[in-house]
Amino acid sequence: MKSFPIEQFKEAAKEQGHSKEYIDLCLKYANQLIDKDYPVIFTIEHLAVVIGVESDYLRFLVGDIKWEEVEFDRFEYKEKRYKYFKFKKKRSGYREIIAPHKDLKYIQKWLLFNILNKYPLKESCKGFRQGISIKDNAKTHEKSDIILKVDLLKFYDTITEKRVYGVFRAMGFHGNLSVSLAKLCTAKHQPDYWEAFTEREKLILSELVKTKPSILPQGAPSSPALANIIATKMDSRFEALSKKMNFFYSRYADDLTFSIKGDGMLPPIKLVLRIINDEGFYINEDKIQYMKKGTKQFVTGLTITNGVHTSKKYRKQIARHIHFCRKHGVENHLNKNYNEFKGYNSLNFYDWLYGHICYIHSIDEKYSNRLLNDFNKINWFI
C-alpha cells in the first residue's frame, strides 16, 4: 500500500480553506498511524476510496443506510452480508459458521493484510500466524513432565463488537471510524443459536445470551487475527507468570497449554481461571486436562511423547481408507461408508483423502510418503 502523501494533503487542505489547527490535528492523527505502519484513514468514505469499493456499500454494511437507498455502478454486491451454516459438534450442540459474501470478504481481507497482520503478537501465540504451525505449538511442550490443557468457552462468541471497536481505537483510528471497522468485522448469530447453549453455558454467558450481540464470525478472514489481538494481554500475563514459575505456555486459538520440564511449577488452576476471567474470557471446565509423563500426551491433536507426531490411530484410519479404495474401488468404499461420506463422490473424496495426507506430511513427512505412494495406486476413474 502507498504511503500517505503528507505534503499533498497539506497543500490540498490549505486550498480548501482549512485552519492551521485543523491541519495540524489531521497530521498528528496521520503520523500516529504512520509510526505504527498502519494506513492513514480518516472516515468510512475515505476507507471506501482506499479499498476501491462503493462508499454506499460500506455505509450499508455498517448500517448507516438501507439496501433500498444504495446506488451501485457494479452489480456483484448482494443484500445479504453473510451465509449461515450449522455443523453438529461431537459432544453436544452445534457450531455456526458465518461466511461473508465475497465483497465483504474482500474488505475483511484488506483489513487483515493492511492493518491486523501488522499488530505485534506475543511469542506464545501460535495459531493462525504466517510461518508458525500447529507443530510449533506442540513442540513447545515436547518432553514435558506434566501438561495442563485448558480450553476457552465459546472463544469467538465472547469477542463482541464493543471489544473489536476497542482494538481499532487502541491502534489509533478515529472513534467513529473504529465503530465502522468493528461493524465490518462482526456479525450477529441467528437467534436460535444462543438458545441451543447448555444450561451451564447459559449461566456462565448469561449476559451474551440475553443481549445476543454482534460477535466475531467464524468464517470471516479477519476473525482469527482479531481474536489473537484481543487475547494478547492474556498471553502477556501468562508469559510473565511462566518466567516467575518456570513453566512453558502457548495458545493456539482457544486452546491454552501449560507444561513443566524438570524444575518448575504449573500455575494453580484458580489463578489460571482468574487471569482468563480478568481478560474477558471464560474457561470450559469440562476440558481441563492434566497429562503426566509416561501417559499419552497430546497438544492440539498431536502426540508429543516421543517427538511431535500425528496420532497412530489417525494415521491408521487414513491408511485404512487408502487400502480399501485400492482393494474394492473408490465407489464401493464410499457406498460401504455411506453415513460417514454422505454426498461424496470420487472427486471430492480424492480431495478429502489427499488433504489428510498433506496434513500428515506437514507433521510426519516420512510416514506420509508411504501413504502418498499407496494413494497414487488408487484407480480413481472407474
mmCIF file of C-alpha atoms in Angstrom:
data_model
loop_
_atom_site.group_PDB
_atom_site.id
_atom_site.type_symbol
_atom_site.label_atom_id
_atom_site.label_comp_id
_atom_site.label_asym_id
_atom_site.label_seq_id
_atom_site.Cartn_x
_atom_site.Cartn_y
_atom_site.Cartn_z
ATOM 1 C CA MET A 1 0.000 0.000 0.000
ATOM 2 C CA LYS A 2 1.243 3.512 -0.893
ATOM 3 C CA SER A 3 2.366 5.793 1.938
ATOM 4 C CA PHE A 4 0.171 8.720 2.888
ATOM 5 C CA PRO A 5 1.093 11.893 0.895
ATOM 6 C CA ILE A 6 1.676 14.334 3.759
ATOM 7 C CA GLU A 7 2.757 17.336 1.667
ATOM 8 C CA GLN A 8 -0.002 16.842 -0.883
ATOM 9 C CA PHE A 9 -2.548 16.651 1.936
ATOM 10 C CA LYS A 10 -1.270 19.896 3.498
ATOM 11 C CA GLU A 11 -1.494 21.791 0.203
ATOM 12 C CA ALA A 12 -4.981 20.486 -0.583
ATOM 13 C CA ALA A 13 -6.212 21.333 2.942
ATOM 14 C CA LYS A 14 -4.863 24.900 2.646
ATOM 15 C CA GLU A 15 -6.530 25.360 -0.751
ATOM 16 C CA GLN A 16 -9.832 24.227 0.763
ATOM 17 C CA GLY A 17 -9.521 26.923 3.451
ATOM 18 C CA HIS A 18 -8.963 24.673 6.481
ATOM 19 C CA SER A 19 -7.368 26.280 9.535
ATOM 20 C CA LYS A 20 -3.833 25.559 10.694
ATOM 21 C CA GLU A 21 -5.240 23.958 13.851
ATOM 22 C CA TYR A 22 -7.372 21.570 11.795
ATOM 23 C CA ILE A 23 -4.460 20.650 9.501
ATOM 24 C CA ASP A 24 -2.123 20.100 12.454
ATOM 25 C CA LEU A 25 -4.703 17.892 14.142
ATOM 26 C CA CYS A 26 -5.116 15.797 10.992
ATOM 27 C CA LEU A 27 -1.343 15.472 10.550
ATOM 28 C CA LYS A 28 -0.899 14.436 14.179
ATOM 29 C CA TYR A 29 -3.514 11.717 13.670
ATOM 30 C CA ALA A 30 -1.877 10.611 10.398
ATOM 31 C CA ASN A 31 1.626 10.480 11.858
ATOM 32 C CA GLN A 32 0.478 8.348 14.783
ATOM 33 C CA LEU A 33 -0.826 5.761 12.321
ATOM 34 C CA ILE A 34 2.228 6.038 10.054
ATOM 35 C CA ASP A 35 4.545 5.409 13.016
ATOM 36 C CA LYS A 36 2.785 2.062 13.574
ATOM 37 C CA ASP A 37 2.810 1.258 9.836
ATOM 38 C CA TYR A 38 -0.988 1.418 9.654
ATOM 39 C CA PRO A 39 -2.775 3.000 6.681
ATOM 40 C CA VAL A 40 -3.991 6.557 7.212
ATOM 41 C CA ILE A 41 -7.799 6.523 7.053
ATOM 42 C CA PHE A 42 -9.991 9.377 8.266
ATOM 43 C CA THR A 43 -13.594 8.315 7.567
ATOM 44 C CA ILE A 44 -15.680 5.454 6.182
ATOM 45 C CA GLU A 45 -15.842 7.324 2.842
ATOM 46 C CA HIS A 46 -12.045 7.633 2.818
ATOM 47 C CA LEU A 47 -11.802 3.887 3.544
ATOM 48 C CA ALA A 48 -14.015 3.183 0.511
ATOM 49 C CA VAL A 49 -11.656 5.197 -1.710
ATOM 50 C CA VAL A 50 -8.549 3.481 -0.286
ATOM 51 C CA ILE A 51 -10.009 -0.029 -0.689
ATOM 52 C CA GLY A 52 -11.651 0.712 -4.030
ATOM 53 C CA VAL A 53 -15.308 -0.054 -3.249
ATOM 54 C CA GLU A 54 -18.509 1.951 -3.394
ATOM 55 C CA SER A 55 -18.904 4.158 -0.303
ATOM 56 C CA ASP A 56 -22.651 3.453 -0.234
ATOM 57 C CA TYR A 57 -21.907 -0.260 0.044
ATOM 58 C CA LEU A 58 -19.662 0.309 3.058
ATOM 59 C CA ARG A 59 -22.294 2.533 4.613
ATOM 60 C CA PHE A 60 -24.873 -0.217 4.066
ATOM 61 C CA LEU A 61 -22.583 -2.802 5.665
ATOM 62 C CA VAL A 62 -22.137 -0.704 8.813
ATOM 63 C CA GLY A 63 -25.855 0.083 8.987
ATOM 64 C CA ASP A 64 -25.782 3.771 8.066
ATOM 65 C CA ILE A 65 -28.188 3.321 5.129
ATOM 66 C CA LYS A 66 -30.697 0.696 3.991
ATOM 67 C CA TRP A 67 -30.230 -1.525 0.956
ATOM 68 C CA GLU A 68 -33.027 0.330 -0.896
ATOM 69 C CA GLU A 69 -31.038 3.589 -0.628
ATOM 70 C CA VAL A 70 -27.902 2.109 -2.218
ATOM 71 C CA GLU A 71 -26.886 3.005 -5.765
ATOM 72 C CA PHE A 72 -24.076 0.997 -7.340
ATOM 73 C CA ASP A 73 -22.081 1.156 -10.542
ATOM 74 C CA ARG A 74 -21.379 -2.558 -10.099
ATOM 75 C CA PHE A 75 -23.900 -5.363 -9.660
ATOM 76 C CA GLU A 76 -21.883 -8.039 -7.844
ATOM 77 C CA TYR A 77 -22.957 -6.766 -4.450
ATOM 78 C CA LYS A 78 -25.584 -8.721 -2.551
ATOM 79 C CA GLU A 79 -28.091 -7.551 0.032
ATOM 80 C CA LYS A 80 -27.143 -10.396 2.373
ATOM 81 C CA ARG A 81 -23.894 -9.820 4.236
ATOM 82 C CA TYR A 82 -23.369 -13.433 5.363
ATOM 83 C CA LYS A 83 -24.382 -17.036 4.752
ATOM 84 C CA TYR A 84 -25.020 -19.264 7.764
ATOM 85 C CA PHE A 85 -24.013 -22.926 8.094
ATOM 86 C CA LYS A 86 -24.533 -25.258 11.051
ATOM 87 C CA PHE A 87 -22.195 -28.129 11.956
ATOM 88 C CA LYS A 88 -23.053 -30.576 14.734
ATOM 89 C CA LYS A 89 -20.347 -30.803 17.401
ATOM 90 C CA LYS A 90 -19.022 -34.151 18.656
ATOM 91 C CA ARG A 91 -20.319 -33.851 22.212
ATOM 92 C CA SER A 92 -23.331 -31.545 22.177
ATOM 93 C CA GLY A 93 -24.772 -28.514 20.403
ATOM 94 C CA TYR A 94 -23.534 -27.172 17.102
ATOM 95 C CA ARG A 95 -21.104 -24.690 15.622
ATOM 96 C CA GLU A 96 -22.485 -21.911 13.428
ATOM 97 C CA ILE A 97 -20.203 -20.832 10.599
ATOM 98 C CA ILE A 98 -20.955 -17.296 9.417
ATOM 99 C CA ALA A 99 -19.375 -16.883 5.976
ATOM 100 C CA PRO A 100 -19.192 -13.372 4.474
ATOM 101 C CA HIS A 101 -20.341 -12.612 0.960
ATOM 102 C CA LYS A 102 -17.398 -12.310 -1.444
ATOM 103 C CA ASP A 103 -17.438 -8.498 -1.490
ATOM 104 C CA LEU A 104 -17.485 -8.245 2.297
ATOM 105 C CA LYS A 105 -14.842 -10.983 2.433
ATOM 106 C CA TYR A 106 -12.634 -8.858 0.155
ATOM 107 C CA ILE A 107 -12.988 -5.904 2.539
ATOM 108 C CA GLN A 108 -12.196 -8.061 5.585
ATOM 109 C CA LYS A 109 -9.121 -9.452 3.823
ATOM 110 C CA TRP A 110 -7.965 -5.928 3.054
ATOM 111 C CA LEU A 111 -8.273 -5.022 6.730
ATOM 112 C CA LEU A 112 -6.419 -8.221 7.636
ATOM 113 C CA PHE A 113 -3.439 -7.664 5.311
ATOM 114 C CA ASN A 114 -3.123 -3.892 5.750
ATOM 115 C CA ILE A 115 -3.933 -3.470 9.444
ATOM 116 C CA LEU A 116 -4.477 -6.559 11.589
ATOM 117 C CA ASN A 117 -1.437 -8.556 10.450
ATOM 118 C CA LYS A 118 0.804 -5.639 11.457
ATOM 119 C CA TYR A 119 -0.155 -5.844 15.118
ATOM 120 C CA PRO A 120 2.704 -7.262 17.269
ATOM 121 C CA LEU A 121 1.547 -10.512 18.887
ATOM 122 C CA LYS A 122 3.219 -12.400 21.735
ATOM 123 C CA GLU A 123 5.603 -15.281 21.067
ATOM 124 C CA SER A 124 3.271 -17.670 22.900
ATOM 125 C CA CYS A 125 0.523 -17.068 20.324
ATOM 126 C CA LYS A 126 0.893 -19.948 17.862
ATOM 127 C CA GLY A 127 -2.395 -20.054 15.972
ATOM 128 C CA PHE A 128 -3.204 -18.503 12.584
ATOM 129 C CA ARG A 129 0.163 -16.848 12.077
ATOM 130 C CA GLN A 130 2.246 -16.969 8.939
ATOM 131 C CA GLY A 131 5.274 -19.237 9.290
ATOM 132 C CA ILE A 132 4.011 -20.783 12.557
ATOM 133 C CA SER A 133 2.203 -24.120 12.515
ATOM 134 C CA ILE A 134 0.335 -26.444 14.816
ATOM 135 C CA LYS A 135 3.585 -28.410 15.014
ATOM 136 C CA ASP A 136 5.397 -25.380 16.502
ATOM 137 C CA ASN A 137 2.709 -25.152 19.171
ATOM 138 C CA ALA A 138 3.110 -28.819 20.131
ATOM 139 C CA LYS A 139 6.917 -28.659 20.050
ATOM 140 C CA THR A 140 6.867 -26.057 22.846
ATOM 141 C CA HIS A 141 5.704 -28.797 25.217
ATOM 142 C CA GLU A 142 7.736 -31.748 23.935
ATOM 143 C CA LYS A 143 9.308 -33.990 26.645
ATOM 144 C CA SER A 144 7.251 -32.420 29.431
ATOM 145 C CA ASP A 145 6.820 -33.928 32.884
ATOM 146 C CA ILE A 146 3.289 -32.578 33.298
ATOM 147 C CA ILE A 147 0.980 -30.782 30.883
ATOM 148 C CA LEU A 148 -2.099 -28.746 31.755
ATOM 149 C CA LYS A 149 -4.590 -28.124 28.961
ATOM 150 C CA VAL A 150 -7.333 -25.512 29.226
ATOM 151 C CA ASP A 151 -9.955 -24.589 26.627
ATOM 152 C CA LEU A 152 -11.740 -21.248 26.426
ATOM 153 C CA LEU A 153 -15.517 -21.391 26.346
ATOM 154 C CA LYS A 154 -17.159 -20.005 23.163
ATOM 155 C CA PHE A 155 -13.998 -18.056 22.314
ATOM 156 C CA TYR A 156 -15.276 -16.101 19.294
ATOM 157 C CA ASP A 157 -18.709 -15.521 20.831
ATOM 158 C CA THR A 158 -17.146 -13.672 23.780
ATOM 159 C CA ILE A 159 -15.398 -11.231 21.424
ATOM 160 C CA THR A 160 -18.116 -8.675 20.822
ATOM 161 C CA GLU A 161 -18.349 -5.676 18.519
ATOM 162 C CA LYS A 162 -17.550 -3.451 21.504
ATOM 163 C CA ARG A 163 -14.267 -5.294 22.112
ATOM 164 C CA VAL A 164 -13.335 -5.141 18.422
ATOM 165 C CA TYR A 165 -14.039 -1.388 18.484
ATOM 166 C CA GLY A 166 -11.523 -1.190 21.337
ATOM 167 C CA VAL A 167 -8.871 -2.848 19.173
ATOM 168 C CA PHE A 168 -9.136 -0.310 16.351
ATOM 169 C CA ARG A 169 -9.405 2.581 18.785
ATOM 170 C CA ALA A 170 -6.247 1.457 20.608
ATOM 171 C CA MET A 171 -4.447 1.212 17.269
ATOM 172 C CA GLY A 172 -5.070 4.930 16.851
ATOM 173 C CA PHE A 173 -8.018 5.109 14.472
ATOM 174 C CA HIS A 174 -10.679 7.785 14.959
ATOM 175 C CA GLY A 175 -13.591 6.820 17.186
ATOM 176 C CA ASN A 176 -16.306 6.988 14.516
ATOM 177 C CA LEU A 177 -14.141 5.082 12.055
ATOM 178 C CA SER A 178 -13.348 2.468 14.715
ATOM 179 C CA VAL A 179 -17.086 1.895 15.177
ATOM 180 C CA SER A 180 -17.427 1.291 11.432
ATOM 181 C CA LEU A 181 -14.391 -1.001 11.283
ATOM 182 C CA ALA A 182 -15.783 -3.051 14.167
ATOM 183 C CA LYS A 183 -19.122 -3.406 12.377
ATOM 184 C CA LEU A 184 -17.338 -4.585 9.212
ATOM 185 C CA CYS A 185 -15.654 -7.378 11.188
ATOM 186 C CA THR A 186 -18.538 -8.623 13.334
ATOM 187 C CA ALA A 187 -21.928 -10.248 12.777
ATOM 188 C CA LYS A 188 -24.941 -11.488 14.682
ATOM 189 C CA HIS A 189 -25.724 -15.169 15.147
ATOM 190 C CA GLN A 190 -29.151 -16.389 14.152
ATOM 191 C CA PRO A 191 -31.420 -16.018 17.229
ATOM 192 C CA ASP A 192 -31.836 -19.767 17.830
ATOM 193 C CA TYR A 193 -28.058 -20.203 18.134
ATOM 194 C CA TRP A 194 -27.991 -18.818 21.672
ATOM 195 C CA GLU A 195 -30.964 -20.943 22.735
ATOM 196 C CA ALA A 196 -29.030 -24.122 21.872
ATOM 197 C CA PHE A 197 -26.483 -23.472 24.637
ATOM 198 C CA THR A 198 -26.409 -25.906 27.556
ATOM 199 C CA GLU A 199 -27.879 -24.667 30.830
ATOM 200 C CA ARG A 200 -24.374 -24.329 32.206
ATOM 201 C CA GLU A 201 -23.233 -22.265 29.206
ATOM 202 C CA LYS A 202 -26.319 -20.073 29.523
ATOM 203 C CA LEU A 203 -25.491 -19.461 33.168
ATOM 204 C CA ILE A 204 -21.825 -18.575 32.528
ATOM 205 C CA LEU A 205 -22.548 -16.494 29.417
ATOM 206 C CA SER A 206 -25.869 -15.111 30.635
ATOM 207 C CA GLU A 207 -25.214 -11.536 29.509
ATOM 208 C CA LEU A 208 -24.336 -12.651 25.977
ATOM 209 C CA VAL A 209 -27.359 -14.958 25.777
ATOM 210 C CA LYS A 210 -29.551 -12.074 26.941
ATOM 211 C CA THR A 211 -28.199 -9.357 24.627
ATOM 212 C CA LYS A 212 -27.195 -11.525 21.620
ATOM 213 C CA PRO A 213 -24.543 -9.026 20.470
ATOM 214 C CA SER A 214 -22.596 -8.913 17.230
ATOM 215 C CA ILE A 215 -19.512 -11.100 17.635
ATOM 216 C CA LEU A 216 -16.519 -12.347 15.661
ATOM 217 C CA PRO A 217 -17.954 -14.622 12.965
ATOM 218 C CA GLN A 218 -16.306 -17.997 12.440
ATOM 219 C CA GLY A 219 -15.807 -17.934 8.695
ATOM 220 C CA ALA A 220 -14.564 -14.351 8.302
ATOM 221 C CA PRO A 221 -10.874 -13.999 7.310
ATOM 222 C CA SER A 222 -10.371 -11.165 9.817
ATOM 223 C CA SER A 223 -11.661 -13.083 12.854
ATOM 224 C CA PRO A 224 -8.594 -15.184 13.828
ATOM 225 C CA ALA A 225 -6.287 -12.147 13.777
ATOM 226 C CA LEU A 226 -8.707 -10.045 15.831
ATOM 227 C CA ALA A 227 -9.093 -12.882 18.337
ATOM 228 C CA ASN A 228 -5.299 -13.111 18.675
ATOM 229 C CA ILE A 229 -5.014 -9.356 19.201
ATOM 230 C CA ILE A 230 -7.699 -9.304 21.885
ATOM 231 C CA ALA A 231 -6.055 -12.262 23.655
ATOM 232 C CA THR A 232 -2.628 -10.559 23.604
ATOM 233 C CA LYS A 233 -2.897 -9.119 27.114
ATOM 234 C CA MET A 234 -3.847 -12.545 28.452
ATOM 235 C CA ASP A 235 -0.873 -14.098 26.610
ATOM 236 C CA SER A 236 1.387 -11.411 28.059
ATOM 237 C CA ARG A 237 0.231 -12.121 31.613
ATOM 238 C CA PHE A 238 0.759 -15.863 31.264
ATOM 239 C CA GLU A 239 4.196 -15.324 29.689
ATOM 240 C CA ALA A 240 5.232 -13.127 32.619
ATOM 241 C CA LEU A 241 3.910 -15.709 35.068
ATOM 242 C CA SER A 242 5.740 -18.510 33.234
ATOM 243 C CA LYS A 243 9.072 -16.768 33.844
ATOM 244 C CA LYS A 244 8.372 -16.487 37.559
ATOM 245 C CA MET A 245 7.173 -20.079 37.994
ATOM 246 C CA ASN A 246 9.384 -21.699 35.333
ATOM 247 C CA PHE A 247 6.686 -23.268 33.142
ATOM 248 C CA PHE A 248 6.032 -23.192 29.396
ATOM 249 C CA TYR A 249 2.923 -21.575 27.923
ATOM 250 C CA SER A 250 1.395 -21.416 24.461
ATOM 251 C CA ARG A 251 -2.004 -20.651 22.968
ATOM 252 C CA TYR A 252 -3.457 -21.953 19.736
ATOM 253 C CA ALA A 253 -6.764 -20.101 19.238
ATOM 254 C CA ASP A 254 -8.899 -21.151 22.238
ATOM 255 C CA ASP A 255 -6.551 -23.947 23.317
ATOM 256 C CA LEU A 256 -4.189 -22.963 26.168
ATOM 257 C CA THR A 257 -1.323 -25.287 27.147
ATOM 258 C CA PHE A 258 0.944 -25.101 30.208
ATOM 259 C CA SER A 259 3.805 -27.523 30.878
ATOM 260 C CA ILE A 260 6.870 -28.084 33.066
ATOM 261 C CA LYS A 261 10.158 -29.861 32.378
ATOM 262 C CA GLY A 262 12.337 -30.708 35.374
ATOM 263 C CA ASP A 263 12.211 -27.931 37.952
ATOM 264 C CA GLY A 264 9.196 -25.721 37.700
ATOM 265 C CA MET A 265 5.627 -25.352 38.862
ATOM 266 C CA LEU A 266 2.364 -25.304 36.940
ATOM 267 C CA PRO A 267 0.122 -22.333 37.726
ATOM 268 C CA PRO A 268 -2.776 -23.193 40.092
ATOM 269 C CA ILE A 269 -5.982 -23.671 38.117
ATOM 270 C CA LYS A 270 -7.686 -20.986 40.239
ATOM 271 C CA LEU A 271 -5.050 -18.471 39.142
ATOM 272 C CA VAL A 272 -5.415 -19.522 35.503
ATOM 273 C CA LEU A 273 -9.172 -19.079 35.811
ATOM 274 C CA ARG A 274 -8.794 -15.640 37.400
ATOM 275 C CA ILE A 275 -6.488 -14.343 34.667
ATOM 276 C CA ILE A 276 -8.770 -15.714 31.949
ATOM 277 C CA ASN A 277 -11.825 -14.087 33.534
ATOM 278 C CA ASP A 278 -9.944 -10.817 34.095
ATOM 279 C CA GLU A 279 -9.304 -10.651 30.360
ATOM 280 C CA GLY A 280 -12.943 -11.165 29.398
ATOM 281 C CA PHE A 281 -12.837 -14.887 28.601
ATOM 282 C CA TYR A 282 -14.290 -17.981 30.224
ATOM 283 C CA ILE A 283 -12.930 -21.446 30.880
ATOM 284 C CA ASN A 284 -14.529 -24.638 29.620
ATOM 285 C CA GLU A 285 -14.293 -26.637 32.839
ATOM 286 C CA ASP A 286 -15.229 -29.894 31.083
ATOM 287 C CA LYS A 287 -11.979 -29.755 29.120
ATOM 288 C CA ILE A 288 -9.429 -29.112 31.858
ATOM 289 C CA GLN A 289 -6.875 -31.895 31.499
ATOM 290 C CA TYR A 290 -3.624 -32.883 33.204
ATOM 291 C CA MET A 291 -1.263 -35.288 31.393
ATOM 292 C CA LYS A 292 1.707 -36.759 33.223
ATOM 293 C CA LYS A 293 4.898 -38.144 31.734
ATOM 294 C CA GLY A 294 4.503 -41.838 30.925
ATOM 295 C CA THR A 295 0.934 -41.397 29.676
ATOM 296 C CA LYS A 296 -0.121 -40.320 26.188
ATOM 297 C CA GLN A 297 0.393 -36.577 25.929
ATOM 298 C CA PHE A 298 -1.446 -34.611 23.249
ATOM 299 C CA VAL A 299 -1.167 -30.943 22.333
ATOM 300 C CA THR A 300 -3.634 -29.586 19.748
ATOM 301 C CA GLY A 301 -4.213 -33.108 18.460
ATOM 302 C CA LEU A 302 -0.549 -34.072 18.118
ATOM 303 C CA THR A 303 1.290 -36.603 20.269
ATOM 304 C CA ILE A 304 4.451 -35.336 21.958
ATOM 305 C CA THR A 305 5.528 -38.412 23.919
ATOM 306 C CA ASN A 306 8.414 -39.302 21.587
ATOM 307 C CA GLY A 307 8.775 -36.279 19.368
ATOM 308 C CA VAL A 308 5.885 -34.433 17.688
ATOM 309 C CA HIS A 309 3.673 -36.713 15.577
ATOM 310 C CA THR A 310 0.146 -37.199 14.355
ATOM 311 C CA SER A 311 -1.564 -39.927 16.344
ATOM 312 C CA LYS A 312 -1.085 -43.549 15.305
ATOM 313 C CA LYS A 313 -4.868 -44.041 15.349
ATOM 314 C CA TYR A 314 -5.359 -41.168 12.894
ATOM 315 C CA ARG A 315 -2.634 -42.384 10.529
ATOM 316 C CA LYS A 316 -4.094 -45.905 10.574
ATOM 317 C CA GLN A 317 -7.533 -44.504 9.760
ATOM 318 C CA ILE A 318 -6.212 -42.748 6.636
ATOM 319 C CA ALA A 319 -4.169 -45.836 5.668
ATOM 320 C CA ARG A 320 -7.329 -47.946 6.020
ATOM 321 C CA HIS A 321 -9.265 -45.713 3.591
ATOM 322 C CA ILE A 322 -6.439 -45.968 1.059
ATOM 323 C CA HIS A 323 -6.226 -49.774 1.460
ATOM 324 C CA PHE A 324 -9.926 -50.387 0.847
ATOM 325 C CA CYS A 325 -10.075 -47.932 -2.057
ATOM 326 C CA ARG A 326 -7.300 -49.920 -3.716
ATOM 327 C CA LYS A 327 -8.863 -53.276 -2.854
ATOM 328 C CA HIS A 328 -12.558 -52.652 -3.590
ATOM 329 C CA GLY A 329 -12.610 -49.420 -5.616
ATOM 330 C CA VAL A 330 -13.500 -45.884 -4.571
ATOM 331 C CA GLU A 331 -17.250 -46.022 -5.290
ATOM 332 C CA ASN A 332 -17.624 -49.320 -3.437
ATOM 333 C CA HIS A 333 -15.738 -47.913 -0.436
ATOM 334 C CA LEU A 334 -17.932 -44.796 -0.366
ATOM 335 C CA ASN A 335 -21.081 -46.936 -0.516
ATOM 336 C CA LYS A 336 -19.896 -49.089 2.400
ATOM 337 C CA ASN A 337 -19.169 -45.922 4.428
ATOM 338 C CA TYR A 338 -22.247 -44.001 3.282
ATOM 339 C CA ASN A 339 -23.067 -42.452 6.666
ATOM 340 C CA GLU A 340 -19.548 -41.031 7.023
ATOM 341 C CA PHE A 341 -19.262 -39.774 3.442
ATOM 342 C CA LYS A 342 -22.837 -38.925 2.552
ATOM 343 C CA GLY A 343 -22.891 -36.722 -0.554
ATOM 344 C CA TYR A 344 -19.289 -37.516 -1.529
ATOM 345 C CA ASN A 345 -18.263 -38.651 -4.999
ATOM 346 C CA SER A 346 -14.870 -39.821 -6.249
ATOM 347 C CA LEU A 347 -13.725 -36.265 -6.961
ATOM 348 C CA ASN A 348 -14.388 -34.673 -3.574
ATOM 349 C CA PHE A 349 -13.307 -37.845 -1.730
ATOM 350 C CA TYR A 350 -9.998 -37.567 -3.637
ATOM 351 C CA ASP A 351 -9.616 -34.022 -2.270
ATOM 352 C CA TRP A 352 -10.595 -35.128 1.259
ATOM 353 C CA LEU A 353 -8.124 -38.009 1.349
ATOM 354 C CA TYR A 354 -5.300 -36.063 -0.290
ATOM 355 C CA GLY A 355 -5.847 -33.185 2.145
ATOM 356 C CA HIS A 356 -5.363 -35.518 5.108
ATOM 357 C CA ILE A 357 -2.188 -36.926 3.578
ATOM 358 C CA CYS A 358 -0.861 -33.366 3.135
ATOM 359 C CA TYR A 359 -1.639 -32.616 6.774
ATOM 360 C CA ILE A 360 0.227 -35.742 7.883
ATOM 361 C CA HIS A 361 3.103 -34.696 5.591
ATOM 362 C CA SER A 362 3.386 -31.372 7.443
ATOM 363 C CA ILE A 363 3.996 -33.286 10.683
ATOM 364 C CA ASP A 364 5.303 -36.757 9.703
ATOM 365 C CA GLU A 365 6.962 -36.465 6.293
ATOM 366 C CA LYS A 366 8.460 -39.973 6.310
ATOM 367 C CA TYR A 367 5.160 -41.699 7.083
ATOM 368 C CA SER A 368 3.210 -39.528 4.632
ATOM 369 C CA ASN A 369 5.483 -40.617 1.781
ATOM 370 C CA ARG A 370 4.315 -44.218 2.242
ATOM 371 C CA LEU A 371 0.685 -43.095 2.307
ATOM 372 C CA LEU A 372 1.136 -40.985 -0.824
ATOM 373 C CA ASN A 373 2.780 -43.869 -2.651
ATOM 374 C CA ASP A 374 -0.240 -46.106 -1.918
ATOM 375 C CA PHE A 375 -2.677 -43.254 -2.636
ATOM 376 C CA ASN A 376 -1.234 -42.867 -6.150
ATOM 377 C CA LYS A 377 -2.027 -46.548 -6.831
ATOM 378 C CA ILE A 378 -5.776 -45.998 -6.365
ATOM 379 C CA ASN A 379 -7.817 -46.177 -9.566
ATOM 380 C CA TRP A 380 -9.948 -43.016 -9.416
ATOM 381 C CA PHE A 381 -11.513 -43.198 -12.875
ATOM 382 C CA ILE A 382 -13.691 -46.342 -12.825
#
